[in-house]
Amino acid sequence: MTVTPATPATAPQAQDAAARAAAPGSPPRPGATLALTSVATTVALMTYTAPIVTLPATAAALHTPLSAQAWLLNGTPLGLAALLLVAGSLADDYGRRRVFVWGTLALGITTALGALATDTWQFTLARIAQGAAGAALLASSLGLIVHAFPTPAGRLRATGVWGAFVTGGIAVGPLLAAGIPNWRAVYGVLGAAALIIALLGTRALTESRSARGGRPDYAGAATFGPALVSLVAALTLGRDGWLRTPVWLLLGATVVLLAAFVLVERRTAAPMIDLSLLRHRGFLASSVGGLFTGLSVIGLFSFLPAVLQRVLGMSAMDTALLTLLWAGLAFVVALQARRLAGRVPTRVQLALAFALHAVGVITMLGALDAGSTARFVPGMMIAGVGSGLLNAALPLLAVESVPAARAAMGSGAQQTLRYIGSCAGVSLTIAVATSSNDGPAHGTDIAMVVSAVLALVAAVAVLGLRERG
């Protein structure tokens, strides 16, 4: 049967009851669940961000031309975007621990395979597989957390910690990559870490599910996954020219597949995503927030380290340390953001976060032209506060905007849009930054302005959402 969101007045009680009803086995272990899911999330994000500071060395080793370097960054978000929603639905129906453990195991294997790649396409395929494995891990993590922390207060604290570790992975990934001389060894270390977490997960986590009965939504998965692959491929290829035939064919395929997906979801008894959720502003705010986080924040900060190395001649370690200023502050802010609960509505927190990102980015304008690393510091700090608020608010809103029994699906939907946005954001940032005839410094300034405008659009959109009957 189709899942309908609880009304605002009864949402906490309905979610708690659903969470308790979803427990098929022994009682959950909250501390172990939060620790394992948070650490696993950190490792997944580290594999995602590792190429940011090693992009020049990786591209040189794989003989990757400039026109294809976006694939080195977009491989993992392509896999994430394609499978997050599918993985979230499967986790709710067939077991969150099962999906988490298998996803973490697959992440370890595919990350190690990335270290063995000898050309661009081998590495890109390994990165796509890492993204698919990470999708299973990330989508099931929040479902496990909601099951382990059924009360609103516990869920608030736990999702805040988990969101902080999202930022932690973004912060530590480049630092680890810069600290290990050989970029291949980075993936070996991360692969081993993922395998250890998978082993621990079989012992420490309690299984939970919210099976709805009926057949799995194979038709939904068969239309949604390829639709996102086509979209991300079009966005990545588009930076070399949006009017080329392959780009338009991929975009056309995306439209057709998404239309088929909507038809399938309206007719199936157990849909992968309940489309009626789109009438509720909490779910819409989570989705819009995820999309624009990828477009504005991740898109810019995925490309900026490479520019700092090429334009200012910074080393990989210096670049990682500067990035750590942004991501490390975001980590601290995300941990403390739970103190805003009850004082600042989550949608207002999202809007404030996007506004802070815009201010921070505008503050950094001209720093590359001036050749000044110090001029990046204030903007990095302001943007870091904004990112911390984003990473605290988004996971909480993702699970609060759906019934607790569908927490992994809610997480998967928000994160799907986040990584679709990041693919588009990376491609857009590279296209804008490299299109200026006045050099990369001026082009990057233009890309920063675009990022700031997108963040402000997101702030206005999140605040302007209205509940639909």
Tab-separated table of C-alpha atoms in Angstrom:
chain	number	residue	atom	x	y	z
A	1	MET	CA	0.000	0.000	0.000
A	2	THR	CA	1.079	3.562	-0.559
A	3	VAL	CA	2.630	5.323	2.406
A	4	THR	CA	1.056	8.641	3.366
A	5	PRO	CA	2.902	11.117	5.578
A	6	ALA	CA	1.579	11.656	9.063
A	7	THR	CA	-0.149	14.946	9.747
A	8	PRO	CA	1.944	17.569	11.548
A	9	ALA	CA	-0.036	17.270	14.767
A	10	THR	CA	0.560	13.520	15.138
A	11	ALA	CA	3.858	13.062	13.305
A	12	PRO	CA	6.110	12.378	16.338
A	13	GLN	CA	3.715	9.826	17.830
A	14	ALA	CA	3.125	8.121	14.492
A	15	GLN	CA	6.827	8.002	13.723
A	16	ASP	CA	7.666	6.520	17.129
A	17	ALA	CA	4.981	3.875	16.797
A	18	ALA	CA	6.120	3.001	13.279
A	19	ALA	CA	9.731	2.791	14.387
A	20	ARG	CA	8.845	0.384	17.191
A	21	ALA	CA	6.683	-1.686	14.880
A	22	ALA	CA	9.536	-1.986	12.414
A	23	ALA	CA	11.821	-3.803	14.840
A	24	PRO	CA	11.991	-7.492	13.843
A	25	GLY	CA	14.812	-8.605	16.126
A	26	SER	CA	16.712	-7.761	19.269
A	27	PRO	CA	16.679	-4.199	20.644
A	28	PRO	CA	18.997	-1.783	18.815
A	29	ARG	CA	22.273	-0.606	20.321
A	30	PRO	CA	22.066	3.182	19.894
A	31	GLY	CA	25.689	4.014	20.689
A	32	ALA	CA	27.154	1.340	18.433
A	33	THR	CA	24.678	2.167	15.661
A	34	LEU	CA	25.507	5.867	15.691
A	35	ALA	CA	29.257	5.231	15.880
A	36	LEU	CA	29.365	2.712	13.035
A	37	THR	CA	27.045	4.582	10.694
A	38	SER	CA	28.903	7.850	11.327
A	39	VAL	CA	32.347	6.352	10.743
A	40	ALA	CA	31.135	4.508	7.647
A	41	THR	CA	29.649	7.742	6.322
A	42	THR	CA	32.978	9.467	6.897
A	43	VAL	CA	34.815	6.783	4.901
A	44	ALA	CA	32.257	7.011	2.075
A	45	LEU	CA	32.664	10.787	1.892
A	46	MET	CA	36.457	10.440	2.061
A	47	THR	CA	36.413	8.227	-1.034
A	48	TYR	CA	34.227	10.855	-2.694
A	49	THR	CA	36.481	13.817	-1.866
A	50	ALA	CA	39.907	12.175	-2.123
A	51	PRO	CA	40.451	13.132	-5.813
A	52	ILE	CA	39.794	16.809	-5.089
A	53	VAL	CA	43.397	17.569	-4.075
A	54	THR	CA	45.014	14.730	-6.055
A	55	LEU	CA	43.264	15.526	-9.335
A	56	PRO	CA	46.417	16.834	-11.078
A	57	ALA	CA	48.492	13.784	-10.039
A	58	THR	CA	45.706	11.313	-10.804
A	59	ALA	CA	45.018	12.852	-14.215
A	60	ALA	CA	48.738	12.743	-15.056
A	61	ALA	CA	49.084	9.097	-13.992
A	62	LEU	CA	46.027	8.041	-15.972
A	63	HIS	CA	46.843	10.290	-18.955
A	64	THR	CA	43.458	11.974	-18.602
A	65	PRO	CA	42.954	14.964	-20.931
A	66	LEU	CA	41.518	18.174	-19.494
A	67	SER	CA	38.197	17.605	-21.269
A	68	ALA	CA	37.715	14.286	-19.444
A	69	GLN	CA	38.842	15.300	-15.961
A	70	ALA	CA	35.277	16.062	-14.864
A	71	TRP	CA	34.668	12.304	-15.035
A	72	LEU	CA	37.317	11.717	-12.374
A	73	LEU	CA	35.229	13.873	-10.019
A	74	ASN	CA	31.756	12.919	-11.251
A	75	GLY	CA	32.115	9.128	-11.239
A	76	THR	CA	31.208	8.651	-7.584
A	77	PRO	CA	28.266	11.109	-7.496
A	78	LEU	CA	26.923	9.419	-10.641
A	79	GLY	CA	26.744	6.087	-8.800
A	80	LEU	CA	25.349	7.793	-5.710
A	81	ALA	CA	22.640	9.643	-7.599
A	82	ALA	CA	21.595	6.580	-9.587
A	83	LEU	CA	21.139	4.223	-6.630
A	84	LEU	CA	20.448	6.238	-3.466
A	85	LEU	CA	16.674	6.189	-3.784
A	86	VAL	CA	16.670	2.537	-4.884
A	87	ALA	CA	18.956	1.584	-1.997
A	88	GLY	CA	16.836	3.491	0.524
A	89	SER	CA	13.673	1.728	-0.576
A	90	LEU	CA	15.365	-1.681	-0.501
A	91	ALA	CA	16.787	-0.984	2.953
A	92	ASP	CA	13.357	-0.193	4.379
A	93	ASP	CA	11.776	-3.265	2.799
A	94	TYR	CA	14.480	-5.926	3.097
A	95	GLY	CA	16.694	-4.907	5.994
A	96	ARG	CA	18.710	-1.788	6.766
A	97	ARG	CA	21.596	-3.661	8.355
A	98	ARG	CA	21.765	-6.045	5.403
A	99	VAL	CA	21.949	-3.206	2.877
A	100	PHE	CA	24.420	-1.286	5.069
A	101	VAL	CA	26.805	-4.239	5.473
A	102	TRP	CA	26.727	-5.251	1.822
A	103	GLY	CA	27.138	-1.645	0.740
A	104	THR	CA	30.128	-1.125	3.030
A	105	LEU	CA	31.707	-4.384	1.857
A	106	ALA	CA	31.222	-3.358	-1.775
A	107	LEU	CA	32.697	0.070	-1.013
A	108	GLY	CA	35.849	-1.572	0.327
A	109	ILE	CA	36.278	-3.774	-2.730
A	110	THR	CA	35.530	-1.115	-5.344
A	111	THR	CA	37.754	1.463	-3.632
A	112	ALA	CA	40.645	-0.977	-3.704
A	113	LEU	CA	39.953	-1.594	-7.409
A	114	GLY	CA	40.257	2.151	-8.015
A	115	ALA	CA	43.827	1.969	-6.749
A	116	LEU	CA	44.638	-0.579	-9.472
A	117	ALA	CA	43.209	1.429	-12.394
A	118	THR	CA	45.597	2.120	-15.262
A	119	ASP	CA	43.496	4.420	-17.445
A	120	THR	CA	40.745	7.006	-17.174
A	121	TRP	CA	37.822	4.700	-17.881
A	122	GLN	CA	38.925	1.989	-15.466
A	123	PHE	CA	39.228	4.585	-12.717
A	124	THR	CA	35.887	6.193	-13.659
A	125	LEU	CA	34.094	2.831	-13.622
A	126	ALA	CA	35.604	2.060	-10.225
A	127	ARG	CA	34.433	5.458	-8.980
A	128	ILE	CA	30.894	4.845	-10.273
A	129	ALA	CA	30.890	1.486	-8.469
A	130	GLN	CA	32.125	3.225	-5.301
A	131	GLY	CA	29.209	5.621	-5.591
A	132	ALA	CA	26.727	2.771	-5.961
A	133	ALA	CA	28.169	1.070	-2.878
A	134	GLY	CA	28.176	4.349	-0.992
A	135	ALA	CA	24.513	4.813	-1.907
A	136	ALA	CA	23.602	1.613	-0.070
A	137	LEU	CA	25.646	2.675	2.951
A	138	LEU	CA	24.370	6.265	3.163
A	139	ALA	CA	20.688	5.558	2.534
A	140	SER	CA	20.526	2.742	5.093
A	141	SER	CA	22.480	4.685	7.734
A	142	LEU	CA	19.699	7.131	8.556
A	143	GLY	CA	17.158	4.299	8.602
A	144	LEU	CA	19.299	2.484	11.173
A	145	ILE	CA	19.629	5.685	13.215
A	146	VAL	CA	15.879	6.365	13.251
A	147	HIS	CA	15.269	2.789	14.403
A	148	ALA	CA	17.901	3.096	17.152
A	149	PHE	CA	16.717	6.558	18.281
A	150	PRO	CA	12.897	6.477	18.135
A	151	THR	CA	12.301	9.605	20.275
A	152	PRO	CA	12.394	13.099	18.722
A	153	ALA	CA	15.106	14.285	21.131
A	154	GLY	CA	17.323	11.286	20.481
A	155	ARG	CA	16.788	11.552	16.740
A	156	LEU	CA	17.705	15.239	16.809
A	157	ARG	CA	21.024	14.527	18.514
A	158	ALA	CA	21.832	11.482	16.388
A	159	THR	CA	21.088	13.073	13.007
A	160	GLY	CA	23.157	16.098	14.067
A	161	VAL	CA	26.132	13.877	14.814
A	162	TRP	CA	25.660	11.940	11.571
A	163	GLY	CA	25.419	15.179	9.579
A	164	ALA	CA	28.604	16.415	11.227
A	165	PHE	CA	30.424	13.277	10.115
A	166	VAL	CA	29.287	13.938	6.541
A	167	THR	CA	31.298	17.141	6.789
A	168	GLY	CA	34.054	15.271	8.615
A	169	GLY	CA	34.525	12.998	5.631
A	170	ILE	CA	34.682	15.986	3.313
A	171	ALA	CA	37.298	17.560	5.584
A	172	VAL	CA	39.498	14.529	6.222
A	173	GLY	CA	39.397	13.020	2.714
A	174	PRO	CA	41.565	15.688	1.052
A	175	LEU	CA	43.855	15.811	4.108
A	176	LEU	CA	44.466	12.055	3.965
A	177	ALA	CA	44.968	12.192	0.208
A	178	ALA	CA	47.498	14.991	0.557
A	179	GLY	CA	49.309	13.294	3.445
A	180	ILE	CA	49.940	10.027	1.602
A	181	PRO	CA	52.521	10.531	-1.174
A	182	ASN	CA	51.020	7.949	-3.563
A	183	TRP	CA	47.412	8.600	-4.594
A	184	ARG	CA	46.872	4.877	-5.182
A	185	ALA	CA	47.762	4.105	-1.573
A	186	VAL	CA	44.972	6.456	-0.463
A	187	TYR	CA	42.373	4.171	-2.007
A	188	GLY	CA	44.028	1.110	-0.503
A	189	VAL	CA	43.735	2.612	2.999
A	190	LEU	CA	40.117	3.656	2.494
A	191	GLY	CA	39.208	0.265	1.043
A	192	ALA	CA	40.661	-1.528	4.055
A	193	ALA	CA	38.785	0.791	6.435
A	194	ALA	CA	35.481	0.044	4.704
A	195	LEU	CA	36.056	-3.729	4.941
A	196	ILE	CA	36.726	-3.458	8.685
A	197	ILE	CA	33.522	-1.457	9.200
A	198	ALA	CA	31.534	-4.061	7.253
A	199	LEU	CA	32.851	-6.779	9.558
A	200	LEU	CA	31.975	-4.764	12.660
A	201	GLY	CA	28.518	-4.040	11.268
A	202	THR	CA	27.621	-7.742	11.168
A	203	ARG	CA	28.244	-7.933	14.920
A	204	ALA	CA	27.165	-4.567	16.326
A	205	LEU	CA	24.063	-3.591	14.328
A	206	THR	CA	20.509	-4.804	14.829
A	207	GLU	CA	18.396	-5.606	11.797
A	208	SER	CA	15.275	-3.540	11.135
A	209	ARG	CA	12.865	-3.280	8.254
A	210	SER	CA	9.425	-1.991	7.361
A	211	ALA	CA	8.279	-4.502	4.796
A	212	ARG	CA	5.123	-3.423	2.983
A	213	GLY	CA	4.401	-6.659	1.176
A	214	GLY	CA	3.983	-7.014	-2.559
A	215	ARG	CA	6.644	-7.367	-5.199
A	216	PRO	CA	9.762	-5.183	-5.236
A	217	ASP	CA	9.465	-2.118	-7.444
A	218	TYR	CA	11.703	-3.488	-10.189
A	219	ALA	CA	10.068	-1.297	-12.842
A	220	GLY	CA	10.712	1.818	-10.772
A	221	ALA	CA	14.361	0.899	-10.306
A	222	ALA	CA	14.721	0.043	-14.003
A	223	THR	CA	13.473	3.479	-15.059
A	224	PHE	CA	14.812	5.747	-12.294
A	225	GLY	CA	18.417	4.500	-12.205
A	226	PRO	CA	19.052	4.784	-15.969
A	227	ALA	CA	17.289	8.175	-16.010
A	228	LEU	CA	19.782	9.558	-13.519
A	229	VAL	CA	22.738	7.958	-15.299
A	230	SER	CA	21.603	9.643	-18.530
A	231	LEU	CA	21.166	12.977	-16.759
A	232	VAL	CA	24.561	12.929	-15.058
A	233	ALA	CA	26.285	11.792	-18.248
A	234	ALA	CA	24.622	14.666	-20.148
A	235	LEU	CA	25.667	17.181	-17.486
A	236	THR	CA	29.250	15.926	-17.571
A	237	LEU	CA	29.508	15.872	-21.374
A	238	GLY	CA	27.741	19.217	-21.643
A	239	ARG	CA	30.769	21.178	-20.459
A	240	ASP	CA	32.356	20.435	-23.862
A	241	GLY	CA	29.331	21.835	-25.705
A	242	TRP	CA	25.625	21.724	-24.871
A	243	LEU	CA	24.465	21.640	-28.490
A	244	ARG	CA	26.199	18.377	-29.359
A	245	THR	CA	24.011	15.430	-30.412
A	246	PRO	CA	25.078	13.015	-27.599
A	247	VAL	CA	24.123	15.577	-24.958
A	248	TRP	CA	20.646	16.116	-26.386
A	249	LEU	CA	20.088	12.383	-26.852
A	250	LEU	CA	20.984	11.775	-23.204
A	251	LEU	CA	18.738	14.603	-22.021
A	252	GLY	CA	15.894	13.232	-24.155
A	253	ALA	CA	16.403	9.774	-22.686
A	254	THR	CA	16.294	11.311	-19.209
A	255	VAL	CA	12.925	12.954	-19.853
A	256	VAL	CA	11.413	9.761	-21.309
A	257	LEU	CA	12.701	7.559	-18.474
A	258	LEU	CA	11.546	9.969	-15.753
A	259	ALA	CA	8.085	10.138	-17.328
A	260	ALA	CA	7.980	6.335	-17.352
A	261	PHE	CA	9.106	6.309	-13.707
A	262	VAL	CA	6.255	8.615	-12.658
A	263	LEU	CA	3.717	6.393	-14.467
A	264	VAL	CA	5.144	3.281	-12.805
A	265	GLU	CA	5.113	4.827	-9.329
A	266	ARG	CA	1.476	5.902	-9.696
A	267	ARG	CA	0.370	2.375	-10.535
A	268	THR	CA	2.474	0.106	-8.342
A	269	ALA	CA	1.165	-1.125	-4.994
A	270	ALA	CA	4.526	-0.622	-3.231
A	271	PRO	CA	6.206	2.340	-4.954
A	272	MET	CA	9.875	3.125	-4.496
A	273	ILE	CA	8.839	6.666	-3.573
A	274	ASP	CA	5.408	7.903	-2.591
A	275	LEU	CA	4.779	10.782	-5.000
A	276	SER	CA	2.190	12.266	-2.636
A	277	LEU	CA	5.126	13.372	-0.484
A	278	LEU	CA	5.753	16.090	-3.059
A	279	ARG	CA	2.704	17.911	-1.676
A	280	HIS	CA	4.366	18.410	1.704
A	281	ARG	CA	6.701	21.328	2.242
A	282	GLY	CA	8.990	19.444	4.634
A	283	PHE	CA	9.815	16.855	1.995
A	284	LEU	CA	10.061	19.526	-0.691
A	285	ALA	CA	12.396	21.618	1.476
A	286	SER	CA	14.604	18.581	2.065
A	287	SER	CA	14.685	17.867	-1.678
A	288	VAL	CA	15.318	21.480	-2.728
A	289	GLY	CA	17.969	21.821	-0.023
A	290	GLY	CA	19.746	18.687	-1.189
A	291	LEU	CA	19.682	19.739	-4.850
A	292	PHE	CA	21.041	23.230	-4.240
A	293	THR	CA	23.648	22.004	-1.763
A	294	GLY	CA	25.085	19.985	-4.626
A	295	LEU	CA	24.680	22.742	-7.216
A	296	SER	CA	26.062	25.601	-5.160
A	297	VAL	CA	28.240	24.273	-2.333
A	298	ILE	CA	29.667	20.935	-3.468
A	299	GLY	CA	30.041	22.072	-7.076
A	300	LEU	CA	32.268	25.006	-6.126
A	301	PHE	CA	34.300	23.403	-3.347
A	302	SER	CA	34.993	20.285	-5.435
A	303	PHE	CA	36.716	22.435	-8.069
A	304	LEU	CA	38.339	25.142	-5.941
A	305	PRO	CA	41.274	23.061	-4.601
A	306	ALA	CA	42.466	22.255	-8.131
A	307	VAL	CA	42.337	25.968	-9.014
A	308	LEU	CA	44.338	26.877	-5.906
A	309	GLN	CA	47.058	24.450	-6.951
A	310	ARG	CA	47.164	25.586	-10.567
A	311	VAL	CA	46.816	29.348	-10.099
A	312	LEU	CA	48.546	29.944	-6.761
A	313	GLY	CA	50.962	27.032	-6.972
A	314	MET	CA	49.823	25.636	-3.616
A	315	SER	CA	50.854	22.121	-2.655
A	316	ALA	CA	48.261	19.401	-2.172
A	317	MET	CA	48.766	19.545	1.611
A	318	ASP	CA	48.425	23.334	1.785
A	319	THR	CA	45.269	23.102	-0.292
A	320	ALA	CA	43.874	20.396	1.977
A	321	LEU	CA	44.615	22.488	5.067
A	322	LEU	CA	42.831	25.509	3.599
A	323	THR	CA	39.871	23.310	2.690
A	324	LEU	CA	39.960	21.932	6.233
A	325	LEU	CA	39.275	25.428	7.530
A	326	TRP	CA	35.931	25.353	5.714
A	327	ALA	CA	35.023	21.716	6.343
A	328	GLY	CA	36.394	21.544	9.889
A	329	LEU	CA	34.357	24.542	10.977
A	330	ALA	CA	31.326	22.983	9.295
A	331	PHE	CA	31.914	19.813	11.357
A	332	VAL	CA	31.923	21.764	14.638
A	333	VAL	CA	28.865	23.814	13.700
A	334	ALA	CA	26.897	20.716	12.655
A	335	LEU	CA	27.572	19.123	16.052
A	336	GLN	CA	26.315	22.229	17.869
A	337	ALA	CA	23.361	22.972	15.587
A	338	ARG	CA	21.008	20.807	17.664
A	339	ARG	CA	20.890	23.723	20.109
A	340	LEU	CA	18.808	25.563	17.495
A	341	ALA	CA	16.015	22.989	17.764
A	342	GLY	CA	12.824	24.579	19.017
A	343	ARG	CA	14.252	28.052	18.487
A	344	VAL	CA	14.792	28.166	14.739
A	345	PRO	CA	12.549	26.178	12.332
A	346	THR	CA	14.531	23.755	10.197
A	347	ARG	CA	13.524	25.477	6.948
A	348	VAL	CA	14.723	28.823	8.324
A	349	GLN	CA	17.990	27.147	9.324
A	350	LEU	CA	18.376	25.918	5.735
A	351	ALA	CA	17.724	29.377	4.321
A	352	LEU	CA	20.214	30.942	6.747
A	353	ALA	CA	22.800	28.334	5.790
A	354	PHE	CA	22.484	29.097	2.082
A	355	ALA	CA	22.682	32.838	2.775
A	356	LEU	CA	25.899	32.362	4.782
A	357	HIS	CA	27.401	30.339	1.943
A	358	ALA	CA	26.593	33.151	-0.481
A	359	VAL	CA	28.200	35.753	1.794
A	360	GLY	CA	31.287	33.596	2.294
A	361	VAL	CA	31.760	33.003	-1.413
A	362	ILE	CA	31.351	36.684	-2.282
A	363	THR	CA	33.974	37.488	0.367
A	364	MET	CA	36.485	35.330	-1.526
A	365	LEU	CA	36.120	37.231	-4.807
A	366	GLY	CA	39.407	38.625	-6.088
A	367	ALA	CA	41.610	36.458	-3.890
A	368	LEU	CA	43.001	34.478	-6.828
A	369	ASP	CA	43.772	37.619	-8.843
A	370	ALA	CA	45.532	39.077	-5.805
A	371	GLY	CA	47.494	35.847	-5.336
A	372	SER	CA	46.542	35.894	-1.655
A	373	THR	CA	45.775	32.762	0.314
A	374	ALA	CA	44.933	34.852	3.385
A	375	ARG	CA	42.057	36.523	1.559
A	376	PHE	CA	40.317	33.147	1.337
A	377	VAL	CA	40.255	32.658	5.109
A	378	PRO	CA	37.277	34.886	6.126
A	379	GLY	CA	35.123	33.584	3.288
A	380	MET	CA	36.043	29.970	4.040
A	381	MET	CA	35.018	30.481	7.664
A	382	ILE	CA	31.660	32.079	6.840
A	383	ALA	CA	30.890	29.420	4.222
A	384	GLY	CA	31.959	26.744	6.704
A	385	VAL	CA	29.352	27.899	9.212
A	386	GLY	CA	26.733	27.758	6.454
A	387	SER	CA	27.779	24.241	5.425
A	388	GLY	CA	27.601	23.073	9.038
A	389	LEU	CA	24.040	24.319	9.357
A	390	LEU	CA	23.159	22.624	6.071
A	391	ASN	CA	24.618	19.273	7.087
A	392	ALA	CA	22.768	19.367	10.403
A	393	ALA	CA	19.397	20.406	8.980
A	394	LEU	CA	19.191	18.252	5.849
A	395	PRO	CA	19.359	14.752	7.410
A	396	LEU	CA	16.942	15.755	10.173
A	397	LEU	CA	14.461	17.195	7.686
A	398	ALA	CA	14.863	14.141	5.434
A	399	VAL	CA	13.718	11.722	8.143
A	400	GLU	CA	11.163	14.036	9.789
A	401	SER	CA	9.361	14.706	6.506
A	402	VAL	CA	8.464	11.021	5.980
A	403	PRO	CA	7.022	8.323	8.264
A	404	ALA	CA	9.717	6.657	10.386
A	405	ALA	CA	9.060	3.370	8.606
A	406	ARG	CA	10.321	4.979	5.373
A	407	ALA	CA	13.305	6.835	6.862
A	408	ALA	CA	15.860	5.255	4.535
A	409	MET	CA	13.712	6.185	1.524
A	410	GLY	CA	13.474	9.783	2.751
A	411	SER	CA	17.227	9.890	3.216
A	412	GLY	CA	17.774	8.378	-0.213
A	413	ALA	CA	15.517	10.925	-1.912
A	414	GLN	CA	17.278	13.924	-0.335
A	415	GLN	CA	20.742	12.574	-1.006
A	416	THR	CA	19.857	11.578	-4.570
A	417	LEU	CA	19.079	15.203	-5.356
A	418	ARG	CA	22.196	16.308	-3.459
A	419	TYR	CA	24.468	14.272	-5.720
A	420	ILE	CA	22.558	15.062	-8.899
A	421	GLY	CA	23.165	18.667	-7.919
A	422	SER	CA	26.836	18.017	-7.259
A	423	CYS	CA	27.310	16.470	-10.709
A	424	ALA	CA	25.605	19.437	-12.303
A	425	GLY	CA	27.455	21.829	-10.001
A	426	VAL	CA	30.893	20.434	-10.820
A	427	SER	CA	30.181	20.524	-14.552
A	428	LEU	CA	28.738	24.050	-14.334
A	429	THR	CA	31.633	25.337	-12.219
A	430	ILE	CA	34.270	23.890	-14.559
A	431	ALA	CA	32.433	25.194	-17.631
A	432	VAL	CA	32.104	28.722	-16.208
A	433	ALA	CA	35.603	28.866	-14.721
A	434	THR	CA	37.302	27.729	-17.925
A	435	SER	CA	35.206	29.795	-20.355
A	436	SER	CA	36.681	33.198	-19.472
A	437	ASN	CA	39.216	34.714	-21.888
A	438	ASP	CA	40.769	36.610	-18.974
A	439	GLY	CA	42.283	33.536	-17.366
A	440	PRO	CA	41.324	30.970	-14.692
A	441	ALA	CA	41.358	33.492	-11.823
A	442	HIS	CA	38.701	35.671	-13.474
A	443	GLY	CA	36.739	32.613	-14.580
A	444	THR	CA	36.732	31.240	-11.040
A	445	ASP	CA	35.420	34.571	-9.747
A	446	ILE	CA	32.511	34.267	-12.165
A	447	ALA	CA	31.901	30.700	-10.957
A	448	MET	CA	31.849	31.999	-7.366
A	449	VAL	CA	29.220	34.584	-8.269
A	450	VAL	CA	27.116	31.851	-9.889
A	451	SER	CA	27.469	29.718	-6.742
A	452	ALA	CA	26.379	32.640	-4.543
A	453	VAL	CA	23.348	33.393	-6.739
A	454	LEU	CA	22.273	29.732	-6.683
A	455	ALA	CA	22.559	29.700	-2.875
A	456	LEU	CA	20.371	32.797	-2.583
A	457	VAL	CA	17.802	31.250	-4.939
A	458	ALA	CA	17.766	28.185	-2.683
A	459	ALA	CA	17.268	30.313	0.437
A	460	VAL	CA	14.271	32.079	-1.088
A	461	ALA	CA	12.823	28.823	-2.454
A	462	VAL	CA	13.045	26.987	0.881
A	463	LEU	CA	11.346	29.840	2.734
A	464	GLY	CA	8.661	30.227	0.083
A	465	LEU	CA	7.453	26.604	0.068
A	466	ARG	CA	3.830	26.113	1.022
A	467	GLU	CA	1.919	23.001	2.135
A	468	ARG	CA	-0.340	21.589	-0.611
A	469	GLY	CA	-3.506	19.692	0.091
